[in-house]
Amino acid sequence: MVASSCSALLACAHARLPRPLPRPLPSPLLARAAAAVCTARASAPLFVRRPGGAGCRRRGCLQICRDSSLQGPPSGTDSSSREQEEDKKKDAAVAAAAAARTSDSGGGGGRLSDWTTSVLLFGVWAGILYYVFQLSPNQTPYRDTYFLKKLLNLQGDDGFRMNEVLVSLWYIMGLWPLVYSMLLLPTARSSKSKIPVWPFLVLSCIGGAYALIPYFVLWKPPPPPIDEDELGQWPLKFLESKLTAGVVLALGLGLIIYAGKASGDDWKEFIRYFRESRFIHATCLDFTLLSAFSPFWVYNDMTARRIKGSWLLPVSLIPFVGPSLYLLLRPSLSSLLEASTSSSNEIQK
C-alpha cells in the first residue's frame, strides 16, 4: 500500500501541468477607443487656466495667489482707519492717473493737441497785435503822449484835470502784473520747455497781456517740484503772503469805487477817448484780455493746491476782484507741504 501510494505521488509530481487558457484578444472596437483616449490625453495641455482666475495661477502643484495685504485692512480694524486707508488709495490712484496722463501727453496725440492749442493761441496773439497797431483808432497821437506823461508824473501841474475813470484804469493795470505773478509762481512754471516765467512777468509791467500771451503759448505743464527752502525765499515768500494779497485786493476795490463814483460826464468823456485814442483803446483791450485769461490760471492754481469744489472759481470771472479774492482765500503752499509731510510720516509709522 505504501509503495503504491508513493509511486502514485511520484507520477503526479512528474505529470505536466495544464496549459493556461489563452487570453481573449481585445476587439478592434475597444482597441480604437483606447487609442483615442491616449491620443486625447497626450494632446491636452498640462495645466489649464481657469476662466476668471486672474487672481491666481498654478505652477506645478502649487497655487500662487495675490498677497492678502493688498486687499485692504483686516476686518478687525475700526471704520476710521479703514476710511483713511481708502482715502490714501484714492489719492494714490489719482496721482497715478495724473502721471499716466502726463506720460501719455508726450505721445503723438498729446503733442498734436498741445501744438494745436499753441498755434491757435499764437494766432490770436498775432491778430490782436495787428489790430492794435494797424486797425485801432489813432486820431489823437499827441494827446496820447500827453496823457502818458501825466499818468507817469512826467508832466508838471498845468491845471489840466485827468479823467477819473482813466486814472483808475491806469493804476489797476499796474496791479495786474502782481496778480499774475502770484498766480503763475510757482504753480504755473513750465517744466518741459524749460522756459522761465519771470522775464514775461517783468515785461508784463509794461506790455500787460501782450507780453504774457507768448508765455501761455510756450507753457508746458506740470511745474517742477517745490522745495520747502524755496518757499521761505524771495519772491515766493512775498507772493504767498496773505498781507500782499490783502493789499492788492484793497487797492483794487478802492480804485473800482473811485471809478464808480466818477460823474456821468467823466464816463462819456472816457468813451469818447476809447473811440479816438489808440493808447486808451489798447489799454482797455489789455484789461479785457487779462480778465479773460485769469480764470484759467485760477483753476490751474486750484488744481495744484488740491482745492476741490470751491465757489472761488466762478467768482474769478469777476474782473480783477475775483482773482484777487482767490489769492487772499487760497491755502498757502507751506501749509500744504506740512500736511503732506505729516501724512507721509504717519504712513511710515
Tab-separated table of C-alpha atoms in Angstrom:
chain	number	residue	atom	x	y	z
A	1	MET	CA	0.000	0.000	0.000
A	2	VAL	CA	2.696	2.339	0.944
A	3	ALA	CA	4.694	1.563	-2.149
A	4	SER	CA	1.727	2.009	-4.415
A	5	SER	CA	0.854	5.379	-2.853
A	6	CYS	CA	4.440	6.632	-3.199
A	7	SER	CA	4.548	5.623	-6.846
A	8	ALA	CA	1.265	7.449	-7.422
A	9	LEU	CA	2.651	10.593	-5.802
A	10	LEU	CA	5.798	10.426	-7.911
A	11	ALA	CA	3.719	10.040	-11.014
A	12	CYS	CA	1.637	13.054	-10.114
A	13	ALA	CA	4.744	15.139	-9.442
A	14	HIS	CA	6.188	14.371	-12.881
A	15	ALA	CA	2.919	14.964	-14.650
A	16	ARG	CA	2.653	18.034	-16.892
A	17	LEU	CA	0.693	20.993	-15.605
A	18	PRO	CA	-2.309	22.023	-17.677
A	19	ARG	CA	-1.738	24.941	-20.021
A	20	PRO	CA	-3.404	28.271	-19.061
A	21	LEU	CA	-6.349	29.246	-21.095
A	22	PRO	CA	-5.474	31.780	-23.815
A	23	ARG	CA	-6.430	35.385	-23.067
A	24	PRO	CA	-9.069	36.732	-25.420
A	25	LEU	CA	-7.763	39.410	-27.752
A	26	PRO	CA	-9.498	42.783	-27.485
A	27	SER	CA	-11.942	43.527	-30.154
A	28	PRO	CA	-10.990	46.132	-32.796
A	29	LEU	CA	-13.653	48.485	-31.414
A	30	LEU	CA	-12.155	48.516	-27.909
A	31	ALA	CA	-8.657	48.989	-29.302
A	32	ARG	CA	-9.702	52.063	-31.272
A	33	ALA	CA	-11.425	53.577	-28.207
A	34	ALA	CA	-8.341	53.089	-26.024
A	35	ALA	CA	-6.103	54.639	-28.683
A	36	ALA	CA	-8.397	57.638	-28.932
A	37	VAL	CA	-8.291	58.175	-25.154
A	38	CYS	CA	-4.473	58.047	-25.113
A	39	THR	CA	-4.215	60.466	-28.018
A	40	ALA	CA	-6.558	62.929	-26.325
A	41	ARG	CA	-4.545	62.847	-23.087
A	42	ALA	CA	-1.281	63.406	-24.932
A	43	SER	CA	-2.589	66.407	-26.858
A	44	ALA	CA	-4.218	68.132	-23.834
A	45	PRO	CA	-2.178	70.875	-22.011
A	46	LEU	CA	-0.564	70.027	-18.767
A	47	PHE	CA	-2.129	72.959	-16.882
A	48	VAL	CA	-5.437	74.512	-17.789
A	49	ARG	CA	-6.115	78.141	-16.913
A	50	ARG	CA	-9.462	78.583	-15.266
A	51	PRO	CA	-11.726	81.241	-16.652
A	52	GLY	CA	-11.887	84.140	-14.268
A	53	GLY	CA	-8.806	83.012	-12.387
A	54	ALA	CA	-6.867	86.195	-12.975
A	55	GLY	CA	-6.003	86.497	-9.309
A	56	CYS	CA	-4.296	83.084	-9.102
A	57	ARG	CA	-2.052	80.966	-11.290
A	58	ARG	CA	-0.737	77.402	-10.991
A	59	ARG	CA	2.889	76.410	-11.197
A	60	GLY	CA	3.311	72.658	-10.893
A	61	CYS	CA	1.281	71.550	-7.912
A	62	LEU	CA	1.459	74.927	-6.144
A	63	GLN	CA	-1.099	77.701	-6.411
A	64	ILE	CA	0.189	81.277	-6.262
A	65	CYS	CA	-2.337	83.921	-5.171
A	66	ARG	CA	-2.192	87.641	-4.564
A	67	ASP	CA	-0.956	88.994	-1.301
A	68	SER	CA	-3.820	89.355	1.130
A	69	SER	CA	-2.305	92.575	2.455
A	70	LEU	CA	-3.322	94.329	-0.781
A	71	GLN	CA	-6.985	93.587	-0.267
A	72	GLY	CA	-7.487	96.287	2.351
A	73	PRO	CA	-7.297	96.497	6.128
A	74	PRO	CA	-8.306	93.473	8.226
A	75	SER	CA	-11.852	93.114	9.377
A	76	GLY	CA	-10.947	93.860	12.963
A	77	THR	CA	-9.889	97.473	12.309
A	78	ASP	CA	-12.212	100.321	13.073
A	79	SER	CA	-14.113	102.278	10.441
A	80	SER	CA	-11.999	105.441	10.747
A	81	SER	CA	-8.746	103.671	9.888
A	82	ARG	CA	-10.483	101.890	7.029
A	83	GLU	CA	-11.698	105.212	5.628
A	84	GLN	CA	-8.196	106.653	5.937
A	85	GLU	CA	-6.752	103.714	4.034
A	86	GLU	CA	-9.388	104.120	1.322
A	87	ASP	CA	-8.645	107.852	1.042
A	88	LYS	CA	-4.929	107.129	0.719
A	89	LYS	CA	-5.632	104.581	-2.001
A	90	LYS	CA	-7.840	107.068	-3.846
A	91	ASP	CA	-5.141	109.751	-3.646
A	92	ALA	CA	-2.562	107.280	-4.922
A	93	ALA	CA	-4.866	106.295	-7.773
A	94	VAL	CA	-5.427	109.946	-8.689
A	95	ALA	CA	-1.677	110.615	-8.626
A	96	ALA	CA	-1.035	107.544	-10.775
A	97	ALA	CA	-3.701	108.627	-13.249
A	98	ALA	CA	-2.192	112.117	-13.417
A	99	ALA	CA	1.255	110.633	-14.005
A	100	ALA	CA	-0.169	108.412	-16.720
A	101	ARG	CA	-1.836	111.365	-18.381
A	102	THR	CA	1.418	113.273	-18.181
A	103	SER	CA	3.376	110.432	-19.752
A	104	ASP	CA	0.715	109.908	-22.374
A	105	SER	CA	0.782	113.561	-23.305
A	106	GLY	CA	4.267	113.019	-24.661
A	107	GLY	CA	2.822	110.744	-27.349
A	108	GLY	CA	1.631	111.702	-30.782
A	109	GLY	CA	-1.919	112.662	-29.758
A	110	GLY	CA	-0.777	114.740	-26.786
A	111	ARG	CA	1.857	116.539	-28.832
A	112	LEU	CA	-0.649	117.233	-31.583
A	113	SER	CA	-3.194	118.737	-29.194
A	114	ASP	CA	-0.505	120.803	-27.432
A	115	TRP	CA	0.798	122.130	-30.726
A	116	THR	CA	-2.736	122.876	-31.924
A	117	THR	CA	-3.501	124.903	-28.794
A	118	SER	CA	-0.191	126.738	-29.003
A	119	VAL	CA	-0.656	127.573	-32.683
A	120	LEU	CA	-4.199	128.840	-32.114
A	121	LEU	CA	-3.118	130.959	-29.154
A	122	PHE	CA	-0.197	132.341	-31.122
A	123	GLY	CA	-2.580	133.214	-33.961
A	124	VAL	CA	-4.862	135.054	-31.530
A	125	TRP	CA	-1.889	136.977	-30.140
A	126	ALA	CA	-0.669	137.922	-33.619
A	127	GLY	CA	-4.165	139.011	-34.633
A	128	ILE	CA	-4.514	141.197	-31.539
A	129	LEU	CA	-1.177	142.876	-32.193
A	130	TYR	CA	-2.153	143.509	-35.796
A	131	TYR	CA	-5.421	145.054	-34.659
A	132	VAL	CA	-3.742	147.282	-32.070
A	133	PHE	CA	-1.047	148.640	-34.376
A	134	GLN	CA	-2.963	148.735	-37.663
A	135	LEU	CA	-6.726	148.842	-37.107
A	136	SER	CA	-7.298	150.541	-33.762
A	137	PRO	CA	-8.279	154.243	-33.784
A	138	ASN	CA	-5.368	156.656	-33.757
A	139	GLN	CA	-6.899	160.100	-34.111
A	140	THR	CA	-5.089	161.766	-31.211
A	141	PRO	CA	-1.418	160.656	-31.079
A	142	TYR	CA	-0.188	163.899	-29.493
A	143	ARG	CA	-2.864	163.768	-26.822
A	144	ASP	CA	-1.920	160.159	-26.112
A	145	THR	CA	1.659	161.228	-25.485
A	146	TYR	CA	0.452	163.983	-23.169
A	147	PHE	CA	-1.797	161.569	-21.234
A	148	LEU	CA	1.051	159.107	-20.843
A	149	LYS	CA	3.342	161.784	-19.410
A	150	LYS	CA	0.641	162.924	-16.998
A	151	LEU	CA	-0.033	159.371	-15.788
A	152	LEU	CA	3.693	158.733	-15.306
A	153	ASN	CA	4.052	162.027	-13.404
A	154	LEU	CA	6.484	163.280	-16.035
A	155	GLN	CA	4.367	166.342	-16.781
A	156	GLY	CA	4.151	169.156	-14.281
A	157	ASP	CA	0.944	170.566	-12.869
A	158	ASP	CA	-0.507	172.639	-15.671
A	159	GLY	CA	-4.067	172.835	-14.374
A	160	PHE	CA	-5.420	170.052	-16.588
A	161	ARG	CA	-7.716	167.618	-14.789
A	162	MET	CA	-7.264	163.985	-15.794
A	163	ASN	CA	-10.285	161.773	-16.338
A	164	GLU	CA	-11.045	159.802	-13.143
A	165	VAL	CA	-12.045	156.631	-14.994
A	166	LEU	CA	-8.807	156.715	-16.976
A	167	VAL	CA	-6.765	157.224	-13.799
A	168	SER	CA	-8.462	154.235	-12.120
A	169	LEU	CA	-7.882	152.030	-15.164
A	170	TRP	CA	-4.236	153.040	-15.333
A	171	TYR	CA	-3.480	152.121	-11.715
A	172	ILE	CA	-5.430	148.857	-11.884
A	173	MET	CA	-3.309	147.917	-14.880
A	174	GLY	CA	-0.308	148.420	-12.605
A	175	LEU	CA	-1.730	145.838	-10.153
A	176	TRP	CA	-2.421	143.142	-12.751
A	177	PRO	CA	1.259	142.045	-13.113
A	178	LEU	CA	1.396	141.401	-9.368
A	179	VAL	CA	-1.816	139.340	-9.532
A	180	TYR	CA	-0.418	137.232	-12.366
A	181	SER	CA	2.888	136.816	-10.555
A	182	MET	CA	1.006	135.351	-7.596
A	183	LEU	CA	-0.957	133.041	-9.915
A	184	LEU	CA	1.917	131.841	-12.101
A	185	LEU	CA	4.596	131.431	-9.435
A	186	PRO	CA	5.230	128.673	-8.629
A	187	THR	CA	2.264	126.539	-9.777
A	188	ALA	CA	2.348	127.609	-13.450
A	189	ARG	CA	6.044	127.295	-14.118
A	190	SER	CA	6.902	125.349	-17.241
A	191	SER	CA	8.993	122.211	-16.832
A	192	LYS	CA	9.105	120.568	-20.269
A	193	SER	CA	10.089	123.514	-22.416
A	194	LYS	CA	12.454	124.956	-19.757
A	195	ILE	CA	11.069	128.443	-20.394
A	196	PRO	CA	11.347	130.687	-17.301
A	197	VAL	CA	8.275	132.699	-16.428
A	198	TRP	CA	9.915	135.654	-14.709
A	199	PRO	CA	11.049	137.511	-17.902
A	200	PHE	CA	7.462	137.544	-19.154
A	201	LEU	CA	6.203	138.761	-15.782
A	202	VAL	CA	8.730	141.596	-15.810
A	203	LEU	CA	7.740	142.574	-19.351
A	204	SER	CA	4.062	142.455	-18.370
A	205	CYS	CA	4.650	145.514	-16.187
A	206	ILE	CA	4.990	147.407	-19.484
A	207	GLY	CA	3.176	145.264	-22.027
A	208	GLY	CA	0.456	143.625	-19.935
A	209	ALA	CA	-1.271	140.695	-21.630
A	210	TYR	CA	0.611	141.397	-24.862
A	211	ALA	CA	3.791	140.276	-23.057
A	212	LEU	CA	2.207	137.347	-21.176
A	213	ILE	CA	0.477	135.567	-24.058
A	214	PRO	CA	3.803	134.337	-25.579
A	215	TYR	CA	4.474	132.515	-22.302
A	216	PHE	CA	0.992	130.996	-22.446
A	217	VAL	CA	1.925	129.681	-25.899
A	218	LEU	CA	5.176	128.117	-24.644
A	219	TRP	CA	3.851	126.857	-21.296
A	220	LYS	CA	4.062	123.076	-20.769
A	221	PRO	CA	2.815	121.512	-17.504
A	222	PRO	CA	3.470	120.067	-14.988
A	223	PRO	CA	5.513	122.544	-12.929
A	224	PRO	CA	8.770	121.436	-11.311
A	225	PRO	CA	8.585	120.328	-7.666
A	226	ILE	CA	8.659	122.972	-4.959
A	227	ASP	CA	11.192	122.838	-2.155
A	228	GLU	CA	10.478	123.948	1.409
A	229	ASP	CA	13.550	126.179	1.374
A	230	GLU	CA	12.298	127.811	-1.813
A	231	LEU	CA	9.048	128.821	-0.101
A	232	GLY	CA	10.966	130.761	2.527
A	233	GLN	CA	12.939	132.797	-0.003
A	234	TRP	CA	12.233	135.718	-2.286
A	235	PRO	CA	9.991	136.042	-4.276
A	236	LEU	CA	7.736	133.154	-3.210
A	237	LYS	CA	7.645	134.316	0.392
A	238	PHE	CA	6.339	137.699	-0.746
A	239	LEU	CA	3.911	136.282	-3.327
A	240	GLU	CA	2.484	133.686	-0.911
A	241	SER	CA	1.911	136.266	1.822
A	242	LYS	CA	-1.696	136.949	2.775
A	243	LEU	CA	-0.695	140.528	3.528
A	244	THR	CA	0.325	141.020	-0.103
A	245	ALA	CA	-2.951	139.535	-1.344
A	246	GLY	CA	-4.970	141.678	1.064
A	247	VAL	CA	-3.231	144.888	-0.007
A	248	VAL	CA	-3.784	144.072	-3.699
A	249	LEU	CA	-7.486	143.382	-3.129
A	250	ALA	CA	-7.963	146.530	-1.040
A	251	LEU	CA	-6.226	148.750	-3.609
A	252	GLY	CA	-8.226	147.222	-6.451
A	253	LEU	CA	-11.538	147.723	-4.662
A	254	GLY	CA	-10.585	151.314	-3.850
A	255	LEU	CA	-9.781	152.084	-7.488
A	256	ILE	CA	-13.011	150.468	-8.692
A	257	ILE	CA	-15.028	152.506	-6.192
A	258	TYR	CA	-13.163	155.640	-7.269
A	259	ALA	CA	-14.099	154.989	-10.912
A	260	GLY	CA	-17.674	154.129	-9.957
A	261	LYS	CA	-18.085	157.448	-8.148
A	262	ALA	CA	-16.998	159.375	-11.226
A	263	SER	CA	-19.587	161.642	-12.787
A	264	GLY	CA	-21.514	160.819	-15.930
A	265	ASP	CA	-19.506	163.415	-17.844
A	266	ASP	CA	-16.298	161.562	-16.977
A	267	TRP	CA	-17.741	158.308	-18.303
A	268	LYS	CA	-18.912	159.960	-21.517
A	269	GLU	CA	-15.502	161.526	-21.928
A	270	PHE	CA	-13.810	158.169	-21.339
A	271	ILE	CA	-15.990	156.514	-24.015
A	272	ARG	CA	-15.011	159.282	-26.422
A	273	TYR	CA	-11.340	158.701	-25.579
A	274	PHE	CA	-11.814	154.980	-26.259
A	275	ARG	CA	-13.146	155.718	-29.747
A	276	GLU	CA	-10.386	158.187	-30.616
A	277	SER	CA	-7.211	157.203	-28.737
A	278	ARG	CA	-5.059	154.201	-29.612
A	279	PHE	CA	-3.399	154.353	-26.203
A	280	ILE	CA	-6.689	154.129	-24.283
A	281	HIS	CA	-8.140	151.642	-26.773
A	282	ALA	CA	-5.172	149.280	-26.354
A	283	THR	CA	-5.264	149.690	-22.558
A	284	CYS	CA	-8.935	148.694	-22.397
A	285	LEU	CA	-8.253	145.694	-24.622
A	286	ASP	CA	-5.338	144.738	-22.372
A	287	PHE	CA	-7.589	144.837	-19.302
A	288	THR	CA	-10.139	142.636	-21.098
A	289	LEU	CA	-7.505	140.051	-22.043
A	290	LEU	CA	-6.079	139.870	-18.525
A	291	SER	CA	-9.572	139.417	-17.103
A	292	ALA	CA	-10.376	136.705	-19.673
A	293	PHE	CA	-7.229	134.626	-19.025
A	294	SER	CA	-7.243	134.882	-15.220
A	295	PRO	CA	-9.981	132.237	-14.510
A	296	PHE	CA	-7.911	129.582	-16.284
A	297	TRP	CA	-4.854	130.311	-14.158
A	298	VAL	CA	-7.008	130.394	-11.030
A	299	TYR	CA	-8.227	126.908	-11.950
A	300	ASN	CA	-4.657	125.759	-12.587
A	301	ASP	CA	-3.568	127.048	-9.182
A	302	MET	CA	-6.579	125.403	-7.506
A	303	THR	CA	-5.655	122.082	-9.096
A	304	ALA	CA	-2.057	122.343	-7.909
A	305	ARG	CA	-3.203	123.126	-4.360
A	306	ARG	CA	-5.848	120.342	-4.431
A	307	ILE	CA	-8.787	122.668	-3.894
A	308	LYS	CA	-11.951	120.818	-4.931
A	309	GLY	CA	-15.464	122.119	-5.440
A	310	SER	CA	-14.706	125.682	-4.461
A	311	TRP	CA	-17.015	128.609	-5.171
A	312	LEU	CA	-13.958	130.743	-5.889
A	313	LEU	CA	-13.703	129.517	-9.484
A	314	PRO	CA	-16.950	131.146	-10.712
A	315	VAL	CA	-16.116	134.218	-8.615
A	316	SER	CA	-12.827	134.537	-10.521
A	317	LEU	CA	-14.864	135.537	-13.590
A	318	ILE	CA	-15.360	138.967	-11.969
A	319	PRO	CA	-12.652	141.199	-13.484
A	320	PHE	CA	-9.755	141.768	-11.092
A	321	VAL	CA	-11.851	141.329	-7.923
A	322	GLY	CA	-12.383	137.588	-8.417
A	323	PRO	CA	-8.715	136.604	-8.860
A	324	SER	CA	-7.639	138.959	-6.060
A	325	LEU	CA	-10.186	137.428	-3.679
A	326	TYR	CA	-8.982	133.948	-4.581
A	327	LEU	CA	-5.385	134.932	-3.810
A	328	LEU	CA	-6.477	136.078	-0.372
A	329	LEU	CA	-8.516	132.955	0.499
A	330	ARG	CA	-6.436	130.180	-1.074
A	331	PRO	CA	-4.434	127.846	1.222
A	332	SER	CA	-0.738	128.538	1.395
A	333	LEU	CA	1.767	126.123	-0.080
A	334	SER	CA	3.637	125.905	3.224
A	335	SER	CA	0.543	124.542	4.999
A	336	LEU	CA	0.002	122.007	2.218
A	337	LEU	CA	3.639	120.951	2.457
A	338	GLU	CA	3.361	120.467	6.226
A	339	ALA	CA	0.170	118.429	5.811
A	340	SER	CA	1.749	116.175	3.193
A	341	THR	CA	4.859	115.703	5.355
A	342	SER	CA	2.819	114.745	8.428
A	343	SER	CA	0.686	112.311	6.426
A	344	SER	CA	3.789	110.652	4.963
A	345	ASN	CA	5.252	110.301	8.468
A	346	GLU	CA	2.042	108.661	9.685
A	347	ILE	CA	2.140	106.220	6.779
A	348	GLN	CA	5.741	105.289	7.621
A	349	LYS	CA	4.787	104.679	11.266
